[in-house]
């Protein structure tokens, strides 16, 4: 992952040696992660894990499914797959991409919002 980031930065913007960019990326990663090594680091990690990863990934997955299934359209999506792969997609996949999967993801989101409890760590509530 780090070498991919270094390559993108080097190709796009900076003409620096690979070792300098890799060192800069390592120092940046170390600096950002220092907060997790403090006494309150586990609190921050739980906060980032829930709001920055889990919940955000669910919202992005729903947006992606709605964009592909309803905005772009299942017909066009299946036509693109047929063009690229050479196989026609069946009705099962059209129903899954257009109805079942977005519906299930929305159900998971609704359940998550209904079952949402205040974030705690070791029986201590987060402020706010």
XYZ file of C-alpha atoms in Angstrom:
128
model
C 0.000 0.000 0.000
C 2.780 2.399 0.879
C 4.644 1.798 -2.369
C 1.447 2.478 -4.330
C 1.000 5.812 -2.574
C 4.662 6.700 -3.127
C 4.378 5.841 -6.829
C 1.235 7.939 -7.298
C 2.787 10.943 -5.555
C 6.006 10.579 -7.502
C 4.300 10.183 -10.875
C 1.772 12.934 -10.374
C 3.402 15.731 -8.423
C 6.833 15.338 -6.872
C 10.076 14.352 -8.573
C 11.813 13.171 -5.415
C 13.654 9.904 -4.814
C 11.587 6.926 -3.707
C 13.377 6.668 -0.367
C 12.554 10.298 0.508
C 8.871 9.863 -0.270
C 8.745 6.537 1.592
C 10.414 8.144 4.612
C 7.975 11.074 4.474
C 5.041 8.680 4.303
C 6.391 6.665 7.249
C 6.909 9.807 9.353
C 3.402 11.008 8.486
C 1.908 7.633 9.448
C 3.870 7.594 12.700
C 2.793 11.140 13.540
C -0.870 10.425 12.887
C -0.787 7.192 14.897
C 0.797 8.739 18.007
C -2.685 9.630 19.255
C -3.469 5.898 19.570
C -0.498 5.387 21.909
C -1.645 7.936 24.471
C -3.604 6.931 27.597
C -6.854 7.827 25.809
C -5.828 6.069 22.623
C -8.319 3.219 22.987
C -11.143 5.752 23.272
C -10.024 7.418 20.057
C -9.617 4.049 18.340
C -13.183 3.032 19.241
C -14.474 6.375 18.016
C -12.632 6.118 14.704
C -13.560 2.455 14.316
C -17.279 3.067 14.683
C -17.818 6.431 13.002
C -14.871 6.415 10.617
C -15.020 2.836 9.363
C -18.094 0.761 10.169
C -20.884 3.304 9.819
C -19.213 5.142 6.946
C -18.634 1.924 5.006
C -22.312 1.039 5.364
C -23.435 4.453 4.094
C -20.986 4.348 1.168
C -22.087 0.832 0.205
C -25.727 1.918 0.137
C -24.892 4.996 -1.952
C -22.895 2.875 -4.383
C -25.687 0.321 -4.726
C -28.274 3.032 -5.309
C -26.042 4.792 -7.826
C -25.356 1.654 -9.846
C -28.792 0.101 -9.505
C -31.079 3.086 -9.851
C -29.163 6.129 -11.115
C -26.978 4.449 -13.733
C -29.515 1.687 -14.204
C -29.391 -2.073 -14.013
C -29.988 -2.397 -17.771
C -26.965 -0.277 -18.658
C -24.866 -1.989 -15.992
C -25.738 -5.422 -17.389
C -25.061 -4.194 -20.932
C -21.617 -3.017 -19.804
C -20.906 -6.395 -18.219
C -22.013 -8.153 -21.397
C -19.742 -5.883 -23.449
C -16.725 -6.520 -21.212
C -17.146 -10.210 -20.415
C -19.203 -11.405 -23.336
C -21.807 -13.126 -21.145
C -25.377 -11.979 -20.764
C -26.444 -11.566 -17.134
C -29.586 -13.360 -16.060
C -32.700 -12.050 -14.383
C -31.412 -13.254 -10.998
C -28.521 -10.779 -11.071
C -30.744 -7.946 -12.279
C -33.141 -8.492 -9.385
C -30.273 -8.781 -6.893
C -28.527 -5.593 -8.067
C -31.709 -3.566 -8.456
C -33.912 -4.655 -5.570
C -32.649 -7.273 -3.120
C -29.178 -5.973 -2.260
C -30.148 -2.279 -1.877
C -33.159 -3.375 0.167
C -31.073 -5.547 2.466
C -28.486 -2.806 2.935
C -31.214 -0.290 3.768
C -32.639 -2.790 6.266
C -29.199 -3.134 7.870
C -28.910 0.675 8.039
C -32.348 1.007 9.629
C -31.531 -1.725 12.146
C -28.209 -0.042 12.925
C -29.921 3.301 13.511
C -32.673 1.754 15.662
C -30.212 -0.296 17.714
C -27.722 2.567 18.021
C -26.395 2.779 21.553
C -24.131 5.464 22.950
C -20.499 4.631 22.379
C -18.824 3.328 25.542
C -15.491 1.894 26.578
C -15.055 0.076 29.911
C -18.516 1.296 31.001
C -17.534 4.918 30.388
C -19.787 6.889 28.039
C -18.291 9.105 25.382
C -19.200 12.785 25.786
C -21.799 14.302 23.519
